[in-house]
Amino acid sequence: MYPEILASPIEYLKGVGPRRAELLKKELGIFSYDQLLNFYPFRYIDRTRFYKVSELDADLPLVQLVGRITDKQTIGEKHKKRIVAKFTDETGTMELVWFQSLKWVDENVMRGKVYIAFGKPNLFNGTFSISHPELETYPRPVTLTGNLTLQPIYNSTENLKKHFLDSKGIQKLQTLVIEQHLREVKETLPAYILDKYKLISKREAILNIHFPATAQALQEAERRLKFEELFFIQLQILNSKQQRTLKFKGLRFDKVGDKVNVFYKAMLPFALTNAQKRVIKEIRLDTQRGVQMNRLVQGDVGSGKTIVALMSMLLANDNGYQACMMAPTEILARQHFHSLNALVGTDFLKVAVLTGSTTKKQRTILHQQLEAGEIDILVGTHALIEDKVQFKNLGIVVIDEQHRFGVEQRSKLWRKNSVPPHILVMTATPIPRTLAMTLYGDLDVSVIDELPAGRKPIETRHLFEGQRLRMFGFMKEEIKKGRQVYVVYPLIKESEKLDLLFLEAGVEQMRYQFPLPDFNISIVHGKMTNADKQFEMQRFVEGKTQIMVATTVIEVGVNVPNASVMVIENAERFGLSQLHQLRGRVGRGAEQSFCILMSGNKLTREGKLRLETMVKTNNGFEISEIDLQLRGPGDLSGTQQSGVLDLKLADLAKDQVILQEARNTLIQIFEEDPSLLLPQNHLLKIYLERKNKGITFDKIS
Ligand code: ADP
Ligand code: MG
């Protein structure tokens, strides 16, 4: 089928030629006709609205008018030389001005003729003018691309503009390629899917994304192209999941035995939350089906993921298999080791730990015990996936805090047993659903969306600078009750010096408010040596200081259950997810905890929305959704390596419905036709084959 006309090099298009082709490639990555067609406008201007001269206002953005050139003069000398034309309609006269291309204007803009002029109106000395207007003859000629109502605006660059490839120039190329080659554009989606979701054809969509006849037509084109975009991403994700299912059988955990039962009845120190029960049930179903489980469990900090992991591992033990649990750091691994032992006791279960600092001697013993099947659960770091570590029969792997374990590393684990073990990934970083479907689309997702009962939700307040004394008063009361307080200051590279001064001024003020010896302050910031930081933190951990003044360094890894107040200075300068992370530092003990967001009086709309969100909810998922709406996916963790940032039209914040439709369609397709053998799914098969050969998305026109 290849080469096709649309794959032709862009220099063959009339009016392009080698030099401009070179630029199009370099500046916009457009090498071929179809890549040009896939270069969509980034916005449109409504060309149905005509203004009258009498209606002009200097605040208006781009406008268009119909009028007659009633006069044309060249005035000024040298670099001040310009052409000024009088442009008149029935309501008045304005000026059109050119400073460049004077020769062309002189020869082509005709006195006495009627034109459509388009541009930004300026007001000078009581007269309106437009500099370098776009001029079209009136009435507009009818073309295949229609009478423009919405004019496409394309991104261009300085370099391209120098070669007449501004937005208008690109529009000309689009007109040409569409007039000559639209017929060649092939459908990419199966007809039954177009029918089902009432999507317009690819050809119509391409025409209308560039030259929409109406707003409605544009909307339909966008919907169709967004659907296609999200559909093919999901096709790849779900296909690799499907391939995995076809290739690997899964271990069957048929029975619930003594380990699970005894633990559940006799050792579990509390009742499970409904969310925990639901997720355990999902895992139980997964592991019975004879298919490898690949499940992601999302749950805010403190939602109780460890118990879920433990019960899954006990289930493996009950069915004669070993389990292992990986953590991203040595500290976390050892913490897990201790808390698992505390929960189950060493008689009941043999839990072992393996990290980078395990000695060679210990390691040798561990390896032997593992291979002999004497260890039920192995906890550890990356060290676990070293090839030397062999299990007798590994049944399940739990990966805590997945960020540092990619697909690559996960698949290494599968080779630890002849049949790959079940995989359970846990994360405390809440991410929006659409993002999860894309980033972890090959995993099934469970959500623990409920905190254990009796946990007091953190109370959050927003105070303005003028209420600072109230905040100090509150701090004082809490400290008198024996609690500890964090005060966090923003610190960013660009304004580091100023930020540190601000922090120091804050400390001064606190020293005045909170005189020694009742109050001691720890200070931790990025400019200190590690030893000093460690020393200051330790004092706070031991309760020798009551206040910890810090920059965001405390975000990671600090756990002081007695700290019950988090004050965030200049809170409007922090992102939502960062605020949520910081707030998560308190609320770890039995006491009611508080978060106080301090801000100046002047807030941007977005800043205000962030603080309102924090006050309104403690729910990490809700916060992550709003964060996505505000910032787009680019700044959310995990997106950088994924394809989601390359989306051309679709927007994960706004196009949830389309994404869900695309994904549901594919899930159903794979259920009915796992290997895509039905004729109706032929196009999908072709897409995957081309993708495997490295032919890019753009070339599938
Ligand atoms: P995370 O989801 O952050 O890993 P953990 O599993 O560490 O959370 O649990 C946080 C704390 O909550 C632990 O002390 C744990 O024992 C406790 N916990 C977990 N589930 C429950 C529950 N259903 N009821 C009461 N406390 C629970
Ligand atoms: Mg945890």
XYZ file of C-alpha atoms and ligand atoms in Angstrom:
729
model
C 0.000 0.000 0.000
C 2.958 2.302 0.587
C 4.267 4.477 -0.911
C 1.080 6.453 -1.231
C 0.615 9.896 -2.647
C 0.114 11.338 0.794
C 3.507 10.020 1.822
C 5.118 12.200 -0.863
C 7.869 14.533 0.319
C 6.538 17.982 1.082
C 8.808 19.671 -1.479
C 6.699 18.189 -4.267
C 3.708 20.261 -3.217
C 3.203 23.217 -5.528
C 4.630 26.387 -4.048
C 6.858 24.650 -1.537
C 10.125 23.739 -3.234
C 13.355 22.611 -1.597
C 14.099 25.667 0.540
C 10.738 26.024 2.194
C 10.542 22.227 2.483
C 13.756 22.297 4.480
C 12.234 24.882 6.809
C 8.962 23.015 7.206
C 10.905 19.928 8.218
C 13.202 21.731 10.591
C 10.732 24.059 12.229
C 7.534 22.043 12.269
C 8.572 18.450 11.603
C 6.512 18.347 8.418
C 8.144 16.030 5.902
C 5.207 14.818 3.852
C 1.736 15.713 2.623
C 0.007 13.751 5.334
C 2.094 15.378 8.027
C 0.967 18.721 6.681
C -2.648 17.554 6.844
C -2.045 16.455 10.402
C -0.718 19.874 11.356
C -3.897 21.352 12.759
C -4.768 24.975 13.484
C -4.373 25.922 17.140
C -7.295 28.312 17.025
C -9.859 29.902 14.726
C -11.118 33.386 14.143
C -14.773 33.977 13.456
C -14.937 35.516 10.000
C -18.699 35.774 9.836
C -18.741 38.897 11.962
C -18.188 42.169 10.077
C -17.613 45.348 12.031
C -18.501 48.866 10.935
C -15.978 51.672 11.277
C -18.336 53.377 13.734
C -18.304 50.290 15.963
C -14.514 50.178 16.391
C -13.002 50.309 19.816
C -9.314 50.111 20.691
C -9.997 47.241 23.081
C -11.279 44.966 20.351
C -9.076 42.045 19.333
C -8.890 41.134 15.650
C -11.757 42.498 13.559
C -12.794 42.534 9.935
C -14.522 45.244 7.969
C -15.776 45.710 4.416
C -14.863 49.014 2.821
C -13.540 50.869 -0.189
C -10.014 52.215 -0.562
C -10.747 55.887 -1.123
C -7.203 57.216 -0.987
C -3.660 55.866 -0.956
C -0.480 57.844 -0.213
C 3.166 57.055 0.327
C 4.498 59.300 3.059
C 7.671 59.731 5.116
C 11.312 59.147 4.214
C 13.715 56.213 4.549
C 12.889 53.982 7.515
C 9.836 56.075 8.288
C 8.452 55.596 4.814
C 4.979 54.061 4.800
C 1.795 53.721 2.788
C -1.408 55.028 4.342
C -4.745 54.216 2.718
C -8.138 55.587 3.633
C -10.672 52.815 4.060
C -14.308 53.882 4.087
C -17.663 52.267 4.721
C -21.098 53.834 5.109
C -20.414 54.710 8.743
C -17.004 56.349 8.495
C -13.364 56.223 7.486
C -10.319 54.592 9.019
C -6.710 54.048 7.916
C -4.769 51.041 6.723
C -1.018 51.345 7.162
C 1.960 49.457 5.728
C 5.594 49.848 6.705
C 6.919 46.909 4.712
C 6.429 45.310 1.285
C 5.589 48.793 0.051
C 6.203 47.947 -3.574
C 3.762 45.062 -3.445
C 1.118 47.183 -1.724
C 1.601 49.979 -4.189
C 1.025 47.653 -7.123
C -1.724 45.466 -5.718
C -3.918 47.500 -3.413
C -6.216 49.458 -5.699
C -7.856 52.757 -5.010
C -11.621 52.557 -5.588
C -11.825 48.814 -4.988
C -13.827 47.135 -2.215
C -11.886 44.875 0.181
C -12.306 42.894 3.335
C -9.692 44.166 5.783
C -8.707 42.120 8.803
C -6.496 42.997 11.754
C -6.161 44.623 15.152
C -7.610 48.153 15.363
C -5.519 50.868 17.042
C -6.669 54.338 18.011
C -4.294 57.251 17.411
C -5.276 60.947 17.544
C -8.938 60.077 17.188
C -8.458 57.951 14.084
C -8.637 54.164 13.949
C -6.074 52.259 11.946
C -4.958 48.728 11.230
C -1.294 48.067 10.503
C -0.495 45.448 7.924
C -4.087 44.301 7.515
C -4.920 41.094 5.735
C -6.776 42.109 2.607
C -9.143 39.983 0.599
C -11.222 40.947 -2.386
C -14.906 41.295 -1.738
C -16.994 39.227 -2.105
C -14.832 36.219 -1.314
C -14.536 33.652 -4.082
C -16.092 30.265 -3.389
C -13.597 27.382 -3.156
C -13.670 23.717 -2.224
C -12.639 24.748 1.250
C -15.749 26.844 1.465
C -16.302 30.424 2.296
C -14.345 30.761 5.466
C -16.411 31.428 8.488
C -13.837 30.243 10.975
C -10.392 31.109 9.795
C -7.740 28.627 10.893
C -4.727 30.045 12.676
C -1.576 27.930 12.493
C 1.529 28.072 14.610
C 4.456 29.431 12.715
C 7.972 30.609 13.534
C 10.035 33.696 12.745
C 12.067 31.718 10.279
C 9.034 30.428 8.459
C 7.449 33.869 8.400
C 10.519 35.235 6.636
C 9.734 32.796 3.867
C 6.060 33.704 3.682
C 4.982 30.752 5.745
C 3.047 32.641 8.344
C -0.342 31.289 9.342
C -1.841 32.570 6.132
C 0.942 30.961 4.092
C 0.416 27.622 5.791
C -3.307 27.994 5.193
C -2.544 28.302 1.472
C -0.550 25.070 1.511
C -3.372 23.334 3.361
C -5.856 24.582 0.785
C -3.700 23.194 -1.971
C -3.099 19.787 -0.456
C -6.752 19.441 0.462
C -8.012 20.506 -2.949
C -5.730 18.061 -4.690
C -5.438 15.153 -2.306
C -8.310 14.990 0.150
C -9.579 12.010 -1.832
C -6.491 10.059 -0.815
C -7.189 10.336 2.891
C -8.167 6.888 4.086
C -10.477 5.920 6.875
C -8.641 4.684 9.979
C -11.534 3.587 12.171
C -13.828 0.621 11.499
C -17.224 1.604 10.113
C -19.140 0.046 12.979
C -17.326 2.260 15.461
C -18.072 5.365 13.405
C -21.710 4.298 13.401
C -21.859 3.514 17.046
C -20.429 6.837 18.213
C -21.801 8.903 15.328
C -18.338 9.977 14.262
C -17.718 11.674 10.939
C -15.346 10.147 8.409
C -11.633 10.849 8.536
C -11.833 12.719 5.266
C -14.573 15.012 6.472
C -12.762 15.513 9.744
C -9.533 16.565 8.040
C -11.398 19.006 5.824
C -13.324 20.485 8.721
C -10.479 20.740 11.169
C -8.705 23.020 8.703
C -11.655 24.726 7.080
C -14.744 24.362 9.232
C -17.902 25.579 7.542
C -19.607 26.098 10.878
C -18.792 25.881 14.559
C -20.783 22.654 14.629
C -18.663 21.167 11.846
C -15.520 22.084 13.741
C -16.792 20.461 16.878
C -17.597 17.243 15.042
C -14.189 17.204 13.412
C -12.500 17.686 16.766
C -14.523 14.976 18.403
C -13.742 12.507 15.661
C -10.009 13.272 15.689
C -9.754 13.237 19.468
C -11.547 9.913 19.556
C -9.118 8.505 17.028
C -6.134 9.842 18.912
C -7.193 8.379 22.249
C -8.458 5.206 20.609
C -5.102 4.325 19.085
C -3.208 4.997 22.303
C -5.621 2.724 24.138
C -5.359 0.173 21.349
C -1.648 -0.139 21.966
C -1.990 -0.282 25.728
C -4.788 -2.819 25.734
C -3.162 -4.832 23.009
C 0.018 -5.302 25.016
C -2.107 -6.293 27.978
C -3.973 -8.760 25.766
C -0.761 -10.206 24.363
C 0.508 -10.739 27.872
C -2.684 -12.546 28.836
C -2.499 -14.775 25.786
C 1.156 -15.544 26.362
C 1.262 -16.177 30.092
C -0.950 -18.376 32.154
C -1.488 -17.251 35.704
C -1.095 -19.083 38.970
C -4.364 -20.105 40.550
C -4.905 -19.261 44.177
C -7.955 -21.482 44.703
C -8.189 -21.689 48.406
C -8.314 -19.457 51.419
C -6.437 -21.342 54.117
C -5.125 -21.078 57.662
C -2.786 -18.186 57.113
C -5.475 -15.844 55.835
C -8.110 -17.128 58.242
C -6.034 -17.077 61.392
C -4.620 -13.694 60.601
C -8.018 -12.275 59.799
C -9.757 -13.719 62.844
C -7.061 -13.595 65.479
C -4.405 -11.095 64.565
C -5.936 -8.241 62.667
C -5.968 -5.401 65.207
C -8.900 -3.535 63.664
C -11.846 -3.981 61.325
C -11.063 -3.488 57.651
C -12.612 -0.521 55.918
C -15.120 -1.267 53.183
C -12.640 -0.008 50.627
C -9.977 -2.403 51.897
C -12.454 -5.293 51.767
C -13.479 -4.421 48.229
C -9.898 -4.288 47.000
C -9.004 -7.572 48.691
C -11.994 -9.132 46.980
C -10.845 -7.802 43.608
C -7.426 -9.327 44.186
C -8.978 -12.591 45.238
C -10.994 -12.745 41.989
C -7.958 -11.830 39.905
C -5.857 -14.596 41.368
C -8.479 -17.305 40.822
C -8.872 -16.875 37.092
C -5.741 -18.575 35.864
C -4.535 -15.307 34.367
C -1.629 -13.259 35.639
C -2.828 -10.390 37.818
C -1.428 -6.937 37.124
C -3.194 -4.621 39.473
C -2.517 -1.127 40.715
C -3.828 -0.167 44.130
C -4.153 3.552 44.650
C -4.790 4.905 48.104
C -3.854 8.069 49.908
C -1.214 7.975 52.607
C -2.641 6.199 55.640
C -5.457 4.496 53.770
C -4.085 1.111 54.826
C -2.449 -0.409 51.791
C -0.039 -2.522 53.809
C -2.795 -4.769 55.163
C -4.119 -5.297 51.657
C -0.643 -6.298 50.544
C -0.175 -8.585 53.505
C -3.482 -10.381 52.996
C -2.663 -10.919 49.321
C 0.682 -12.372 50.287
C -0.911 -14.636 52.897
C -3.274 -15.846 50.195
C -0.251 -16.846 48.120
C 1.233 -18.619 51.151
C -2.018 -20.510 51.700
C -1.778 -21.815 48.160
C 1.783 -23.000 48.618
C 3.572 -20.005 47.127
C 6.077 -17.485 48.408
C 5.607 -13.756 48.237
C 7.846 -10.739 48.037
C 7.403 -7.058 48.604
C 9.583 -4.340 47.139
C 10.038 -0.806 48.418
C 11.891 2.028 46.739
C 14.269 2.734 49.625
C 16.106 0.785 52.259
C 14.383 2.702 55.053
C 10.943 1.890 53.712
C 11.892 -1.741 53.180
C 13.073 -2.097 56.772
C 9.976 -0.274 57.996
C 7.791 -2.786 56.149
C 9.800 -5.669 57.523
C 9.235 -4.466 61.078
C 5.567 -3.653 60.682
C 4.844 -7.017 59.021
C 6.591 -8.841 61.829
C 4.721 -6.757 64.377
C 1.427 -7.680 62.734
C 1.920 -11.417 62.322
C 4.610 -12.455 64.781
C 7.647 -14.503 63.891
C 6.152 -17.906 64.806
C 3.289 -17.600 62.400
C 5.205 -16.595 59.343
C 8.804 -16.453 58.215
C 9.448 -12.936 56.941
C 12.924 -11.942 55.797
C 14.483 -8.735 54.550
C 17.030 -8.191 51.793
C 18.544 -4.819 50.933
C 21.771 -3.345 49.657
C 23.249 -3.455 53.123
C 22.552 -7.120 53.752
C 25.964 -8.724 54.264
C 27.311 -11.370 51.957
C 27.070 -13.990 54.647
C 23.451 -13.176 55.444
C 22.726 -13.119 51.759
C 24.061 -16.629 51.207
C 21.866 -17.941 53.987
C 18.862 -16.062 52.617
C 19.362 -17.431 49.126
C 19.430 -20.962 50.483
C 16.335 -20.453 52.602
C 14.485 -18.919 49.698
C 15.276 -21.752 47.369
C 14.339 -24.275 50.025
C 10.992 -22.533 50.432
C 11.631 -21.731 54.075
C 10.857 -18.041 53.681
C 7.196 -17.082 53.242
C 7.623 -13.390 52.583
C 10.727 -11.577 51.444
C 10.793 -7.806 51.850
C 13.411 -5.687 50.170
C 14.646 -3.090 47.730
C 15.838 -3.323 44.129
C 18.234 -5.962 45.391
C 15.296 -8.350 45.047
C 15.293 -8.303 41.292
C 18.904 -9.294 40.987
C 19.173 -12.484 39.044
C 20.873 -14.348 41.856
C 17.777 -14.158 44.012
C 15.851 -17.330 43.241
C 12.650 -18.447 44.873
C 11.358 -21.953 45.238
C 7.970 -20.868 43.953
C 7.230 -17.196 43.873
C 3.501 -16.512 43.676
C 3.039 -12.798 44.109
C 5.109 -9.629 44.026
C 3.995 -6.457 45.752
C 5.624 -3.256 44.579
C 5.164 -0.382 47.001
C 5.336 3.143 45.561
C 5.704 2.206 41.937
C 7.331 5.328 40.599
C 10.735 3.837 40.250
C 9.631 0.507 38.877
C 8.816 0.689 35.204
C 7.299 -1.930 32.935
C 10.800 -3.150 32.137
C 11.559 -3.956 35.750
C 8.175 -5.454 36.367
C 8.744 -7.908 33.550
C 12.053 -8.960 35.109
C 10.054 -10.195 38.047
C 7.935 -12.399 35.871
C 10.958 -14.483 35.124
C 11.347 -15.358 38.772
C 9.012 -18.291 38.276
C 8.158 -20.563 35.344
C 4.669 -19.138 35.458
C 4.965 -15.400 36.124
C 3.859 -14.334 39.598
C 0.922 -12.037 40.179
C 1.863 -8.384 40.425
C 0.376 -5.864 42.799
C 1.549 -2.271 42.502
C 0.759 0.196 45.281
C 0.846 3.941 45.087
C -0.041 6.792 47.404
C 0.204 9.376 44.649
C -3.344 9.997 43.599
C -3.651 10.553 39.899
C -6.752 11.439 37.897
C -8.659 8.641 36.263
C -7.930 9.672 32.702
C -4.260 9.796 33.439
C -4.346 6.426 35.168
C -6.061 4.916 32.142
C -3.245 6.176 29.987
C -0.225 5.790 32.251
C -1.289 2.512 33.803
C -3.779 1.444 31.168
C -2.296 -2.038 31.081
C -2.990 -2.493 34.781
C -6.321 -3.019 36.455
C -6.863 -0.285 38.963
C -8.283 -0.550 42.477
C -8.856 2.474 44.617
C -8.870 2.654 48.413
C -10.955 5.767 48.716
C -11.713 5.631 52.405
C -9.610 6.232 55.492
C -9.866 3.956 58.547
C -12.651 4.941 60.921
C -11.878 7.286 63.773
C -9.183 9.045 61.817
C -9.869 12.741 62.303
C -9.714 14.570 58.998
C -7.219 17.407 59.014
C -8.945 20.770 59.362
C -7.692 23.298 56.871
C -8.031 27.100 57.114
C -6.975 29.870 54.837
C -5.798 33.065 56.575
C -4.648 36.347 55.096
C -1.563 38.262 56.171
C -3.722 40.549 58.314
C -4.738 37.561 60.436
C -1.174 36.569 61.256
C -1.495 37.269 64.979
C -4.450 34.892 65.159
C -2.275 32.250 63.581
C 0.495 32.831 66.137
C -2.057 32.669 68.920
C -3.281 29.330 67.643
C 0.252 27.955 67.366
C 0.903 29.009 70.948
C -2.191 27.199 72.230
C -1.363 23.986 70.416
C 2.234 24.019 71.605
C 1.037 24.582 75.175
C -1.046 21.402 74.753
C 2.215 19.611 73.973
C 1.945 19.501 70.200
C 4.537 20.411 67.600
C 4.202 22.682 64.598
C 5.658 22.830 61.089
C 6.030 26.174 59.374
C 6.893 25.757 55.704
C 8.229 28.479 53.400
C 8.411 28.326 49.633
C 11.864 28.316 48.141
C 12.500 28.303 44.444
C 15.736 28.768 42.558
C 14.676 31.941 40.751
C 14.066 33.862 43.948
C 16.194 31.853 46.332
C 17.905 34.773 48.064
C 14.671 36.628 48.654
C 12.932 33.467 49.789
C 15.622 32.786 52.382
C 15.415 36.364 53.658
C 11.689 35.916 54.002
C 12.205 32.724 55.961
C 14.751 34.404 58.239
C 12.423 37.347 58.829
C 9.729 34.836 59.737
C 12.029 33.170 62.242
C 12.826 36.575 63.792
C 9.145 37.268 64.202
C 8.580 33.874 65.781
C 11.455 34.360 68.231
C 9.689 37.529 69.307
C 6.286 35.823 69.535
C 7.590 32.654 71.115
C 10.373 33.531 73.569
C 12.737 30.898 74.888
C 12.890 28.777 77.017
C 9.320 27.493 76.473
C 9.708 27.432 72.742
C 12.562 26.079 70.665
C 12.808 26.308 66.934
C 14.441 23.941 64.451
C 15.387 25.377 61.094
C 15.949 23.292 57.990
C 16.534 24.578 54.492
C 18.298 23.584 51.328
C 21.344 25.792 51.898
C 22.407 23.910 55.013
C 24.833 21.003 55.124
C 23.317 17.551 55.418
C 24.777 17.105 58.891
C 23.171 20.335 60.110
C 19.835 19.383 58.596
C 20.003 15.972 60.199
C 20.809 17.532 63.565
C 17.923 19.994 63.400
C 15.439 17.359 62.271
C 16.527 15.012 64.992
C 15.884 17.668 67.642
C 12.352 18.055 66.332
C 11.752 14.311 66.113
C 12.862 13.940 69.736
C 10.551 16.730 70.825
C 13.362 19.031 71.902
C 12.052 21.713 69.594
C 8.397 22.626 69.201
C 8.542 24.432 65.910
C 10.122 23.247 62.706
C 10.691 26.036 60.222
C 11.550 24.557 56.878
C 11.483 24.857 53.139
C 9.879 22.030 51.213
C 12.712 19.629 52.050
C 10.431 18.141 54.679
C 8.066 16.836 52.022
C 9.724 13.455 51.911
C 10.118 10.935 54.634
C 9.475 12.869 57.807
C 7.207 11.166 60.284
C 6.495 12.937 63.572
C 3.098 11.796 64.872
C 3.116 14.453 67.602
C 3.217 17.259 65.039
C -0.371 18.377 64.601
C -0.149 21.774 62.927
C 1.133 22.555 59.439
C 1.461 26.244 58.636
C 2.231 26.969 54.987
C 3.526 30.471 54.279
C 2.810 32.041 50.896
C 0.618 29.079 50.224
C -0.546 30.627 46.965
C 2.882 29.949 45.529
C 2.619 26.177 45.906
C 0.993 23.778 43.477
C -1.992 21.760 44.613
C -0.302 18.406 44.800
C 2.550 19.923 46.766
C 0.128 21.487 49.236
C -1.578 18.134 49.609
C 1.747 16.366 50.196
C 2.769 18.924 52.796
C -0.536 18.662 54.596
C -0.013 14.888 54.721
C 2.877 15.471 57.164
C 0.350 16.055 59.948
C -2.666 13.982 60.945
C -0.491 10.986 61.747
C -1.201 10.775 65.432
C -4.302 10.528 67.576
C -4.792 14.300 67.919
C -6.927 16.527 65.759
C -4.574 18.101 63.223
C -4.700 21.424 61.422
C -3.341 22.965 58.287
C -3.155 26.757 58.029
C -2.611 28.291 54.624
C -1.201 31.818 54.874
C -1.422 34.091 51.860
C -1.205 37.717 50.803
C -4.382 39.614 50.051
C -3.919 39.676 46.317
C -4.566 36.295 44.768
C -4.835 35.225 41.169
C -8.024 33.435 40.228
C -6.097 30.198 40.041
C -4.304 30.768 43.323
C -7.602 31.395 45.011
C -9.079 28.233 43.531
C -6.141 26.177 44.792
C -6.516 27.430 48.351
C -10.291 26.973 48.255
C -9.806 23.426 47.049
C -7.459 22.673 49.930
C -9.919 24.039 52.461
C -12.800 22.137 50.914
C -11.357 18.644 50.600
C -8.830 16.194 51.975
C -9.437 13.792 49.127
C -6.267 13.328 47.109
C -8.113 12.168 44.010
C -10.402 15.145 43.951
C -7.371 17.367 44.362
C -5.495 15.637 41.569
C -8.476 16.087 39.215
C -8.564 19.798 39.902
C -4.801 19.971 39.537
C -5.108 18.384 36.110
C -7.781 20.897 35.098
C -5.598 23.771 36.235
C -2.214 22.727 34.982
C -2.690 20.101 32.331
C -0.901 16.772 32.496
C 2.590 18.158 31.872
C 3.331 18.963 35.469
C 1.815 15.894 37.047
C 4.220 13.186 38.080
C 4.783 10.271 35.793
C 3.569 11.963 32.627
C 6.956 13.011 31.337
C 7.991 9.611 30.048
C 4.575 8.701 28.752
C 2.994 9.610 25.469
C 0.229 11.679 27.003
C 2.070 14.909 26.414
C 2.240 14.283 22.695
C -1.504 14.445 22.353
C -2.361 16.764 19.522
C -5.991 17.540 20.104
C -7.266 15.474 22.973
C -7.001 16.890 26.460
C -6.975 14.478 29.370
C -8.588 17.060 31.601
C -11.479 17.818 29.291
C -12.008 14.747 27.181
C -12.762 12.170 29.827
C -15.946 11.060 28.118
C -14.270 10.456 24.779
C -11.417 8.585 26.439
C -13.851 6.389 28.310
C -15.794 5.669 25.100
C -12.628 4.767 23.244
C -11.380 2.542 26.034
C -14.727 0.787 26.552
C -15.001 0.096 22.839
C -11.592 -1.512 22.822
C -12.198 -3.559 25.936
C -15.246 -4.988 24.234
C -13.366 -5.599 20.991
C -10.633 -7.527 22.787
C -13.219 -9.593 24.609
C -14.905 -10.635 21.374
C -11.845 -10.774 19.172
C -8.667 -11.111 21.275
C -6.317 -11.486 18.327
C -8.153 -8.998 16.108
C -8.862 -11.586 13.438
C -12.365 -10.468 12.456
C -12.530 -8.591 9.141
C -14.269 -5.678 10.827
C -11.182 -5.153 12.985
C -8.736 -5.339 10.127
C -7.840 -1.651 10.379
C -6.774 -2.094 13.978
C -4.555 -4.998 13.074
C -2.941 -2.906 10.351
C -2.381 -0.058 12.746
C -0.565 -2.298 15.225
C 1.526 -3.899 12.522
C 2.633 -0.538 11.190
C 3.309 0.665 14.691
C 5.535 -2.346 15.272
C 7.453 -1.515 12.140
C 7.979 1.983 13.502
C 5.703 3.818 11.100
C 4.444 6.792 12.999
C 0.962 7.815 13.902
C 1.063 10.708 11.460
C 1.479 8.466 8.493
C -1.749 6.608 8.933
C -3.891 9.060 7.031
P -0.530 3.345 53.627
O -1.720 3.187 52.755
O -0.076 4.767 53.677
O 0.567 2.385 53.296
P -0.590 1.902 56.071
O -0.893 0.585 55.502
O 0.801 2.176 56.496
O -1.047 3.045 55.086
O -1.601 2.177 57.266
C -1.539 3.357 58.027
C -1.930 3.067 59.461
O -3.308 2.759 59.523
C -1.209 1.869 60.032
O -0.855 2.181 61.346
C -2.227 0.758 59.981
O -2.031 -0.189 60.960
C -3.519 1.521 60.181
N -4.692 0.889 59.577
C -4.753 0.295 58.361
N -6.008 -0.155 58.110
C -6.759 0.171 59.198
C -8.141 -0.021 59.550
N -8.997 -0.634 58.717
N -8.560 0.464 60.724
C -7.707 1.092 61.549
N -6.403 1.296 61.287
C -5.921 0.849 60.114
Mg 2.521 2.413 52.706
